[in-house]
Amino acid sequence: MGRSISWRRLVSRLLLYLVFISLAVIFLFPISWSVITSVKPPAEAAAIPPTGLPSRITWDNYLKLNEFGAGAGRYLFNSISVSVMTVVGTIILSTLAGYGFSRFSFPAKGVLFLMILATLMIPFQSILTPLFLILTRLKLQNTLPGLALVYITFQLPFGVFVMRNSFDTVPRELEEAALLDGCSSVSLLYRVMLPIVLPGIITAGIYAFLNAWNEFLAALIFMNQQSMFTFPILLNSVNTGLYGAVDWGALQAGVTISILPSILMFLMLQRYYIQGLTGGSVKA
Amino acid sequence: METIRNRPAETAVKGRNRARHLPSRRQLAGLFFVLPAVTFTLLFFIIPLLMTIWMSLHDWPLIGTPSFIGSGNYDTLAADRQFWTSLGFTIRYTLLVTPPIFILAFVLALLVNLPLRGVGLFRTAYFIPVVIGLGASSLLWVWLLNDRVGPFNTILRQVNLLQGSLVWLGSFDTALFAIIVSVVWKTVGFTMVLLLTGMQAIPQEIYQAAMVDGASYLGRLRHITLPLLRPTIALALVLSVIGSFLAFDQFYIMTRGGPRNQTITVVYWIFNNSFTYFKMGYGAALSLVLMGFLVILSMLQLRLLHREISY
């Protein structure tokens, strides 16, 4: 009797693992197949019907990305710059504001906090038209800092919310003890508070990075000079084809370049990502 | 807090009087900390928001002077057949894409919630497409679905589900189906994690008590998990609806709005009017209509979140 039960358990375990593994194959196949295709010799990457594993590994498809517009390097530089500026800007502004909203009282505090949070409800898609005019007027259209300023603004509600909550968890006694010990308010923030709110900073940073790195619509609108495109916009022009035909190998090389940083960052910091997801952040 | 605020300077009579009228130094410090974030929000969010209202009352070309036309843009909107087609299509897309995302996410969440060794790895695997950009994922699927070089048709042929080859993005029904498949693949992990978190917040004691009473797995699912998960389920649905309603990237990249403008979504139509035809006043009017709808949905979301956190 006992033996038959354990047999049933074993079989159901095996079946479950079979389901888990098949699902993993379905979820990961598109990505891994794209990565594999990107290192195939161009003729194999464009073969009809598609072939299996590459006969040899080459970087030719990656090199061909340079033939588009101002070259892959330029677009990578644009995307990396905008993402780094967005992450740094979001972290600095959110941390300062989170500290201010958590620890100080000042006139209109409630109204200002609500104003920042309320922008969570309004999709950025619906203010693109006037934003375009403002950026043009400020001569920030087609500039990397201009796009970063817009991205930072979109990341702020979540960032400020996360940081205010993080600062709220720091016990007041800790702060008072540090002040009594003669700690200045600047070094209080820097030495005492920052290490404690670091998880919040990482959370806000990951979201800012992923959103800036992956963003498509705003970059499409604000960057209409070819040399100022971000990487996702370059990919879109690879897909429309250089000489009328799509270079499938180059497209997969581009897709690989654009998805790997996101995946690596997620794998390294997934704990914080999930925390942010469940911390009332949720705005995909 | 009090020990920090009651600095000697402020307890002096003069300081106290001044504090009543002007912000104290500490208050100024607080304002100073929040000022950068507030400035950004004002400049790049609140002002554009007010401008949208102002622009929507004008004929606003890219070059040349805007002219006031009152409700003119809204009259155009009411008679704009492409707008209504787009709205209809966006609603249809939302209604079609939400159930598969939700049902699959729910099943996946139940699976990855099982106490099995290595289940965390699978959780991660199913979530990975979420962190990819929608643009990159759409391009990935353009290739996967391509009738000549893409592996999708080849696989379907191998399992005898398809004879010959099918140009998925070439006709409305198959294109819509293909885009839904790609979006489900990319976003289902997000809803899965949301539901999983909700499931894990349910106290284990309730399940243990039910097991003592002899409740089966399905019984526990029906009488414990589902009812207690209701706020999370509602939140997941609202978020999915908001996301689908703002759809743009996948249609811009995969179908270019075609065939015959049938897959133009509301955001796509705003994009076309504002940035292709440069009818920016009209684009603003369309934006306001979209905004109104989404603010209602978002208020629903905030209420659910609030309940979710207190639960």
JSON list of N, CA, C and O in Angstrom, two decimals, chain B residues 50-95:
[
{"chain": "B", "resi": 50, "resn": "LEU", "atom": "N", "xyz": [-2.08, 70.45, -19.20]},
{"chain": "B", "resi": 50, "resn": "LEU", "atom": "CA", "xyz": [-2.93, 71.62, -19.41]},
{"chain": "B", "resi": 50, "resn": "LEU", "atom": "C", "xyz": [-2.90, 72.06, -20.87]},
{"chain": "B", "resi": 50, "resn": "LEU", "atom": "O", "xyz": [-3.92, 72.45, -21.43]},
{"chain": "B", "resi": 51, "resn": "MET", "atom": "N", "xyz": [-1.70, 71.94, -21.49]},
{"chain": "B", "resi": 51, "resn": "MET", "atom": "CA", "xyz": [-1.59, 72.30, -22.91]},
{"chain": "B", "resi": 51, "resn": "MET", "atom": "C", "xyz": [-2.47, 71.41, -23.78]},
{"chain": "B", "resi": 51, "resn": "MET", "atom": "O", "xyz": [-3.01, 71.88, -24.79]},
{"chain": "B", "resi": 52, "resn": "THR", "atom": "N", "xyz": [-2.60, 70.14, -23.40]},
{"chain": "B", "resi": 52, "resn": "THR", "atom": "CA", "xyz": [-3.44, 69.24, -24.19]},
{"chain": "B", "resi": 52, "resn": "THR", "atom": "C", "xyz": [-4.86, 69.78, -24.27]},
{"chain": "B", "resi": 52, "resn": "THR", "atom": "O", "xyz": [-5.47, 69.80, -25.35]},
{"chain": "B", "resi": 53, "resn": "ILE", "atom": "N", "xyz": [-5.36, 70.24, -23.11]},
{"chain": "B", "resi": 53, "resn": "ILE", "atom": "CA", "xyz": [-6.71, 70.80, -23.10]},
{"chain": "B", "resi": 53, "resn": "ILE", "atom": "C", "xyz": [-6.78, 72.04, -24.00]},
{"chain": "B", "resi": 53, "resn": "ILE", "atom": "O", "xyz": [-7.67, 72.17, -24.84]},
{"chain": "B", "resi": 54, "resn": "TRP", "atom": "N", "xyz": [-5.81, 72.92, -23.84]},
{"chain": "B", "resi": 54, "resn": "TRP", "atom": "CA", "xyz": [-5.75, 74.16, -24.62]},
{"chain": "B", "resi": 54, "resn": "TRP", "atom": "C", "xyz": [-5.63, 73.86, -26.12]},
{"chain": "B", "resi": 54, "resn": "TRP", "atom": "O", "xyz": [-6.37, 74.41, -26.94]},
{"chain": "B", "resi": 55, "resn": "MET", "atom": "N", "xyz": [-4.74, 72.94, -26.46]},
{"chain": "B", "resi": 55, "resn": "MET", "atom": "CA", "xyz": [-4.52, 72.62, -27.87]},
{"chain": "B", "resi": 55, "resn": "MET", "atom": "C", "xyz": [-5.75, 71.98, -28.51]},
{"chain": "B", "resi": 55, "resn": "MET", "atom": "O", "xyz": [-6.01, 72.17, -29.70]},
{"chain": "B", "resi": 56, "resn": "SER", "atom": "N", "xyz": [-6.47, 71.20, -27.69]},
{"chain": "B", "resi": 56, "resn": "SER", "atom": "CA", "xyz": [-7.61, 70.47, -28.26]},
{"chain": "B", "resi": 56, "resn": "SER", "atom": "C", "xyz": [-8.69, 71.44, -28.74]},
{"chain": "B", "resi": 56, "resn": "SER", "atom": "O", "xyz": [-9.58, 71.06, -29.50]},
{"chain": "B", "resi": 57, "resn": "LEU", "atom": "N", "xyz": [-8.64, 72.71, -28.29]},
{"chain": "B", "resi": 57, "resn": "LEU", "atom": "CA", "xyz": [-9.63, 73.69, -28.72]},
{"chain": "B", "resi": 57, "resn": "LEU", "atom": "C", "xyz": [-9.15, 74.50, -29.91]},
{"chain": "B", "resi": 57, "resn": "LEU", "atom": "O", "xyz": [-9.79, 75.48, -30.31]},
{"chain": "B", "resi": 58, "resn": "HIS", "atom": "N", "xyz": [-7.99, 74.10, -30.46]},
{"chain": "B", "resi": 58, "resn": "HIS", "atom": "CA", "xyz": [-7.41, 74.85, -31.56]},
{"chain": "B", "resi": 58, "resn": "HIS", "atom": "C", "xyz": [-7.16, 74.00, -32.78]},
{"chain": "B", "resi": 58, "resn": "HIS", "atom": "O", "xyz": [-6.97, 72.79, -32.68]},
{"chain": "B", "resi": 59, "resn": "ASP", "atom": "N", "xyz": [-7.13, 74.68, -33.93]},
{"chain": "B", "resi": 59, "resn": "ASP", "atom": "CA", "xyz": [-6.55, 74.07, -35.11]},
{"chain": "B", "resi": 59, "resn": "ASP", "atom": "C", "xyz": [-5.06, 74.36, -34.99]},
{"chain": "B", "resi": 59, "resn": "ASP", "atom": "O", "xyz": [-4.65, 75.53, -35.02]},
{"chain": "B", "resi": 60, "resn": "TRP", "atom": "N", "xyz": [-4.23, 73.36, -34.79]},
{"chain": "B", "resi": 60, "resn": "TRP", "atom": "CA", "xyz": [-2.83, 73.58, -34.39]},
{"chain": "B", "resi": 60, "resn": "TRP", "atom": "C", "xyz": [-1.89, 72.85, -35.35]},
{"chain": "B", "resi": 60, "resn": "TRP", "atom": "O", "xyz": [-1.49, 71.73, -35.09]},
{"chain": "B", "resi": 61, "resn": "PRO", "atom": "N", "xyz": [-1.52, 73.51, -36.45]},
{"chain": "B", "resi": 61, "resn": "PRO", "atom": "CA", "xyz": [-0.59, 72.87, -37.38]},
{"chain": "B", "resi": 61, "resn": "PRO", "atom": "C", "xyz": [0.84, 72.97, -36.86]},
{"chain": "B", "resi": 61, "resn": "PRO", "atom": "O", "xyz": [1.10, 73.76, -35.95]},
{"chain": "B", "resi": 62, "resn": "LEU", "atom": "N", "xyz": [1.75, 72.17, -37.42]},
{"chain": "B", "resi": 62, "resn": "LEU", "atom": "CA", "xyz": [3.14, 72.22, -36.96]},
{"chain": "B", "resi": 62, "resn": "LEU", "atom": "C", "xyz": [3.76, 73.58, -37.28]},
{"chain": "B", "resi": 62, "resn": "LEU", "atom": "O", "xyz": [4.40, 74.21, -36.46]},
{"chain": "B", "resi": 63, "resn": "ILE", "atom": "N", "xyz": [3.53, 74.04, -38.53]},
{"chain": "B", "resi": 63, "resn": "ILE", "atom": "CA", "xyz": [4.04, 75.33, -38.95]},
{"chain": "B", "resi": 63, "resn": "ILE", "atom": "C", "xyz": [2.83, 76.24, -39.18]},
{"chain": "B", "resi": 63, "resn": "ILE", "atom": "O", "xyz": [1.78, 75.80, -39.63]},
{"chain": "B", "resi": 64, "resn": "GLY", "atom": "N", "xyz": [2.98, 77.52, -38.82]},
{"chain": "B", "resi": 64, "resn": "GLY", "atom": "CA", "xyz": [1.84, 78.43, -38.94]},
{"chain": "B", "resi": 64, "resn": "GLY", "atom": "C", "xyz": [1.20, 78.65, -37.59]},
{"chain": "B", "resi": 64, "resn": "GLY", "atom": "O", "xyz": [1.54, 77.97, -36.61]},
{"chain": "B", "resi": 65, "resn": "THR", "atom": "N", "xyz": [0.30, 79.60, -37.49]},
{"chain": "B", "resi": 65, "resn": "THR", "atom": "CA", "xyz": [-0.25, 79.96, -36.19]},
{"chain": "B", "resi": 65, "resn": "THR", "atom": "C", "xyz": [-1.50, 79.14, -35.87]},
{"chain": "B", "resi": 65, "resn": "THR", "atom": "O", "xyz": [-2.34, 78.92, -36.75]},
{"chain": "B", "resi": 66, "resn": "PRO", "atom": "N", "xyz": [-1.61, 78.71, -34.62]},
{"chain": "B", "resi": 66, "resn": "PRO", "atom": "CA", "xyz": [-2.81, 78.00, -34.19]},
{"chain": "B", "resi": 66, "resn": "PRO", "atom": "C", "xyz": [-4.00, 78.95, -34.19]},
{"chain": "B", "resi": 66, "resn": "PRO", "atom": "O", "xyz": [-3.85, 80.15, -33.91]},
{"chain": "B", "resi": 67, "resn": "SER", "atom": "N", "xyz": [-5.18, 78.44, -34.53]},
{"chain": "B", "resi": 67, "resn": "SER", "atom": "CA", "xyz": [-6.37, 79.29, -34.46]},
{"chain": "B", "resi": 67, "resn": "SER", "atom": "C", "xyz": [-7.43, 78.59, -33.61]},
{"chain": "B", "resi": 67, "resn": "SER", "atom": "O", "xyz": [-7.60, 77.37, -33.69]},
{"chain": "B", "resi": 68, "resn": "PHE", "atom": "N", "xyz": [-8.12, 79.41, -32.82]},
{"chain": "B", "resi": 68, "resn": "PHE", "atom": "CA", "xyz": [-9.14, 78.87, -31.90]},
{"chain": "B", "resi": 68, "resn": "PHE", "atom": "C", "xyz": [-10.34, 78.37, -32.69]},
{"chain": "B", "resi": 68, "resn": "PHE", "atom": "O", "xyz": [-10.89, 79.09, -33.51]},
{"chain": "B", "resi": 69, "resn": "ILE", "atom": "N", "xyz": [-10.75, 77.14, -32.44]},
{"chain": "B", "resi": 69, "resn": "ILE", "atom": "CA", "xyz": [-11.93, 76.64, -33.16]},
{"chain": "B", "resi": 69, "resn": "ILE", "atom": "C", "xyz": [-12.95, 76.02, -32.20]},
{"chain": "B", "resi": 69, "resn": "ILE", "atom": "O", "xyz": [-13.87, 75.32, -32.61]},
{"chain": "B", "resi": 70, "resn": "GLY", "atom": "N", "xyz": [-12.77, 76.31, -30.89]},
{"chain": "B", "resi": 70, "resn": "GLY", "atom": "CA", "xyz": [-13.75, 75.82, -29.91]},
{"chain": "B", "resi": 70, "resn": "GLY", "atom": "C", "xyz": [-13.89, 74.32, -29.93]},
{"chain": "B", "resi": 70, "resn": "GLY", "atom": "O", "xyz": [-12.90, 73.61, -29.84]},
{"chain": "B", "resi": 71, "resn": "SER", "atom": "N", "xyz": [-15.10, 73.84, -30.11]},
{"chain": "B", "resi": 71, "resn": "SER", "atom": "CA", "xyz": [-15.33, 72.40, -30.05]},
{"chain": "B", "resi": 71, "resn": "SER", "atom": "C", "xyz": [-15.10, 71.73, -31.40]},
{"chain": "B", "resi": 71, "resn": "SER", "atom": "O", "xyz": [-15.42, 70.56, -31.57]},
{"chain": "B", "resi": 72, "resn": "GLY", "atom": "N", "xyz": [-14.52, 72.49, -32.35]},
{"chain": "B", "resi": 72, "resn": "GLY", "atom": "CA", "xyz": [-14.33, 71.98, -33.72]},
{"chain": "B", "resi": 72, "resn": "GLY", "atom": "C", "xyz": [-13.70, 70.61, -33.79]},
{"chain": "B", "resi": 72, "resn": "GLY", "atom": "O", "xyz": [-14.18, 69.72, -34.50]},
{"chain": "B", "resi": 73, "resn": "ASN", "atom": "N", "xyz": [-12.60, 70.41, -33.01]},
{"chain": "B", "resi": 73, "resn": "ASN", "atom": "CA", "xyz": [-11.91, 69.12, -33.04]},
{"chain": "B", "resi": 73, "resn": "ASN", "atom": "C", "xyz": [-12.81, 68.00, -32.53]},
{"chain": "B", "resi": 73, "resn": "ASN", "atom": "O", "xyz": [-12.73, 66.86, -33.00]},
{"chain": "B", "resi": 74, "resn": "TYR", "atom": "N", "xyz": [-13.64, 68.32, -31.55]},
{"chain": "B", "resi": 74, "resn": "TYR", "atom": "CA", "xyz": [-14.52, 67.29, -30.98]},
{"chain": "B", "resi": 74, "resn": "TYR", "atom": "C", "xyz": [-15.64, 66.94, -31.96]},
{"chain": "B", "resi": 74, "resn": "TYR", "atom": "O", "xyz": [-16.10, 65.80, -32.00]},
{"chain": "B", "resi": 75, "resn": "ASP", "atom": "N", "xyz": [-16.06, 67.95, -32.75]},
{"chain": "B", "resi": 75, "resn": "ASP", "atom": "CA", "xyz": [-17.05, 67.66, -33.78]},
{"chain": "B", "resi": 75, "resn": "ASP", "atom": "C", "xyz": [-16.44, 66.74, -34.83]},
{"chain": "B", "resi": 75, "resn": "ASP", "atom": "O", "xyz": [-17.07, 65.76, -35.27]},
{"chain": "B", "resi": 76, "resn": "THR", "atom": "N", "xyz": [-15.19, 67.07, -35.22]},
{"chain": "B", "resi": 76, "resn": "THR", "atom": "CA", "xyz": [-14.49, 66.21, -36.17]},
{"chain": "B", "resi": 76, "resn": "THR", "atom": "C", "xyz": [-14.40, 64.79, -35.64]},
{"chain": "B", "resi": 76, "resn": "THR", "atom": "O", "xyz": [-14.66, 63.81, -36.35]},
{"chain": "B", "resi": 77, "resn": "LEU", "atom": "N", "xyz": [-14.04, 64.71, -34.35]},
{"chain": "B", "resi": 77, "resn": "LEU", "atom": "CA", "xyz": [-13.86, 63.41, -33.70]},
{"chain": "B", "resi": 77, "resn": "LEU", "atom": "C", "xyz": [-15.14, 62.58, -33.76]},
{"chain": "B", "resi": 77, "resn": "LEU", "atom": "O", "xyz": [-15.12, 61.38, -34.06]},
{"chain": "B", "resi": 78, "resn": "ALA", "atom": "N", "xyz": [-16.26, 63.24, -33.48]},
{"chain": "B", "resi": 78, "resn": "ALA", "atom": "CA", "xyz": [-17.53, 62.53, -33.48]},
{"chain": "B", "resi": 78, "resn": "ALA", "atom": "C", "xyz": [-17.83, 61.95, -34.85]},
{"chain": "B", "resi": 78, "resn": "ALA", "atom": "O", "xyz": [-18.47, 60.90, -34.97]},
{"chain": "B", "resi": 79, "resn": "ALA", "atom": "N", "xyz": [-17.37, 62.65, -35.90]},
{"chain": "B", "resi": 79, "resn": "ALA", "atom": "CA", "xyz": [-17.68, 62.21, -37.26]},
{"chain": "B", "resi": 79, "resn": "ALA", "atom": "C", "xyz": [-16.55, 61.41, -37.89]},
{"chain": "B", "resi": 79, "resn": "ALA", "atom": "O", "xyz": [-16.65, 60.97, -39.04]},
{"chain": "B", "resi": 80, "resn": "ASP", "atom": "N", "xyz": [-15.45, 61.22, -37.14]},
{"chain": "B", "resi": 80, "resn": "ASP", "atom": "CA", "xyz": [-14.25, 60.58, -37.68]},
{"chain": "B", "resi": 80, "resn": "ASP", "atom": "C", "xyz": [-14.42, 59.06, -37.68]},
{"chain": "B", "resi": 80, "resn": "ASP", "atom": "O", "xyz": [-14.33, 58.42, -36.64]},
{"chain": "B", "resi": 81, "resn": "ARG", "atom": "N", "xyz": [-14.65, 58.51, -38.86]},
{"chain": "B", "resi": 81, "resn": "ARG", "atom": "CA", "xyz": [-14.92, 57.06, -38.91]},
{"chain": "B", "resi": 81, "resn": "ARG", "atom": "C", "xyz": [-13.70, 56.24, -38.49]},
{"chain": "B", "resi": 81, "resn": "ARG", "atom": "O", "xyz": [-13.84, 55.22, -37.82]},
{"chain": "B", "resi": 82, "resn": "GLN", "atom": "N", "xyz": [-12.50, 56.72, -38.88]},
{"chain": "B", "resi": 82, "resn": "GLN", "atom": "CA", "xyz": [-11.30, 55.96, -38.50]},
{"chain": "B", "resi": 82, "resn": "GLN", "atom": "C", "xyz": [-11.14, 55.94, -36.98]},
{"chain": "B", "resi": 82, "resn": "GLN", "atom": "O", "xyz": [-10.70, 54.95, -36.41]},
{"chain": "B", "resi": 83, "resn": "PHE", "atom": "N", "xyz": [-11.52, 57.06, -36.31]},
{"chain": "B", "resi": 83, "resn": "PHE", "atom": "CA", "xyz": [-11.43, 57.06, -34.85]},
{"chain": "B", "resi": 83, "resn": "PHE", "atom": "C", "xyz": [-12.32, 55.98, -34.25]},
{"chain": "B", "resi": 83, "resn": "PHE", "atom": "O", "xyz": [-11.89, 55.21, -33.40]},
{"chain": "B", "resi": 84, "resn": "TRP", "atom": "N", "xyz": [-13.56, 55.92, -34.72]},
{"chain": "B", "resi": 84, "resn": "TRP", "atom": "CA", "xyz": [-14.48, 54.93, -34.15]},
{"chain": "B", "resi": 84, "resn": "TRP", "atom": "C", "xyz": [-14.04, 53.52, -34.48]},
{"chain": "B", "resi": 84, "resn": "TRP", "atom": "O", "xyz": [-14.14, 52.61, -33.67]},
{"chain": "B", "resi": 85, "resn": "THR", "atom": "N", "xyz": [-13.52, 53.33, -35.72]},
{"chain": "B", "resi": 85, "resn": "THR", "atom": "CA", "xyz": [-12.98, 52.01, -36.07]},
{"chain": "B", "resi": 85, "resn": "THR", "atom": "C", "xyz": [-11.84, 51.64, -35.14]},
{"chain": "B", "resi": 85, "resn": "THR", "atom": "O", "xyz": [-11.75, 50.52, -34.62]},
{"chain": "B", "resi": 86, "resn": "SER", "atom": "N", "xyz": [-10.94, 52.63, -34.88]},
{"chain": "B", "resi": 86, "resn": "SER", "atom": "CA", "xyz": [-9.79, 52.37, -34.02]},
{"chain": "B", "resi": 86, "resn": "SER", "atom": "C", "xyz": [-10.23, 52.05, -32.60]},
{"chain": "B", "resi": 86, "resn": "SER", "atom": "O", "xyz": [-9.69, 51.14, -31.97]},
{"chain": "B", "resi": 87, "resn": "LEU", "atom": "N", "xyz": [-11.21, 52.83, -32.12]},
{"chain": "B", "resi": 87, "resn": "LEU", "atom": "CA", "xyz": [-11.70, 52.59, -30.76]},
{"chain": "B", "resi": 87, "resn": "LEU", "atom": "C", "xyz": [-12.30, 51.18, -30.69]},
{"chain": "B", "resi": 87, "resn": "LEU", "atom": "O", "xyz": [-12.02, 50.41, -29.76]},
{"chain": "B", "resi": 88, "resn": "GLY", "atom": "N", "xyz": [-13.11, 50.86, -31.69]},
{"chain": "B", "resi": 88, "resn": "GLY", "atom": "CA", "xyz": [-13.73, 49.53, -31.74]},
{"chain": "B", "resi": 88, "resn": "GLY", "atom": "C", "xyz": [-12.67, 48.44, -31.77]},
{"chain": "B", "resi": 88, "resn": "GLY", "atom": "O", "xyz": [-12.74, 47.46, -31.02]},
{"chain": "B", "resi": 89, "resn": "PHE", "atom": "N", "xyz": [-11.63, 48.66, -32.60]},
{"chain": "B", "resi": 89, "resn": "PHE", "atom": "CA", "xyz": [-10.58, 47.66, -32.71]},
{"chain": "B", "resi": 89, "resn": "PHE", "atom": "C", "xyz": [-9.81, 47.53, -31.40]},
{"chain": "B", "resi": 89, "resn": "PHE", "atom": "O", "xyz": [-9.50, 46.42, -30.96]},
{"chain": "B", "resi": 90, "resn": "THR", "atom": "N", "xyz": [-9.52, 48.68, -30.76]},
{"chain": "B", "resi": 90, "resn": "THR", "atom": "CA", "xyz": [-8.77, 48.64, -29.50]},
{"chain": "B", "resi": 90, "resn": "THR", "atom": "C", "xyz": [-9.56, 47.88, -28.44]},
{"chain": "B", "resi": 90, "resn": "THR", "atom": "O", "xyz": [-8.99, 47.07, -27.70]},
{"chain": "B", "resi": 91, "resn": "ILE", "atom": "N", "xyz": [-10.87, 48.14, -28.37]},
{"chain": "B", "resi": 91, "resn": "ILE", "atom": "CA", "xyz": [-11.70, 47.42, -27.40]},
{"chain": "B", "resi": 91, "resn": "ILE", "atom": "C", "xyz": [-11.72, 45.93, -27.72]},
{"chain": "B", "resi": 91, "resn": "ILE", "atom": "O", "xyz": [-11.57, 45.08, -26.85]},
{"chain": "B", "resi": 92, "resn": "ARG", "atom": "N", "xyz": [-11.87, 45.63, -29.01]},
{"chain": "B", "resi": 92, "resn": "ARG", "atom": "CA", "xyz": [-11.91, 44.23, -29.43]},
{"chain": "B", "resi": 92, "resn": "ARG", "atom": "C", "xyz": [-10.60, 43.52, -29.08]},
{"chain": "B", "resi": 92, "resn": "ARG", "atom": "O", "xyz": [-10.60, 42.41, -28.53]},
{"chain": "B", "resi": 93, "resn": "TYR", "atom": "N", "xyz": [-9.49, 44.19, -29.38]},
{"chain": "B", "resi": 93, "resn": "TYR", "atom": "CA", "xyz": [-8.17, 43.62, -29.05]},
{"chain": "B", "resi": 93, "resn": "TYR", "atom": "C", "xyz": [-8.05, 43.39, -27.55]},
{"chain": "B", "resi": 93, "resn": "TYR", "atom": "O", "xyz": [-7.61, 42.32, -27.11]},
{"chain": "B", "resi": 94, "resn": "THR", "atom": "N", "xyz": [-8.47, 44.40, -26.76]},
{"chain": "B", "resi": 94, "resn": "THR", "atom": "CA", "xyz": [-8.39, 44.28, -25.30]},
{"chain": "B", "resi": 94, "resn": "THR", "atom": "C", "xyz": [-9.21, 43.10, -24.81]},
{"chain": "B", "resi": 94, "resn": "THR", "atom": "O", "xyz": [-8.76, 42.31, -23.97]},
{"chain": "B", "resi": 95, "resn": "LEU", "atom": "N", "xyz": [-10.43, 42.96, -25.35]},
{"chain": "B", "resi": 95, "resn": "LEU", "atom": "CA", "xyz": [-11.30, 41.86, -24.92]},
{"chain": "B", "resi": 95, "resn": "LEU", "atom": "C", "xyz": [-10.74, 40.51, -25.33]},
{"chain": "B", "resi": 95, "resn": "LEU", "atom": "O", "xyz": [-10.94, 39.51, -24.65]}
]
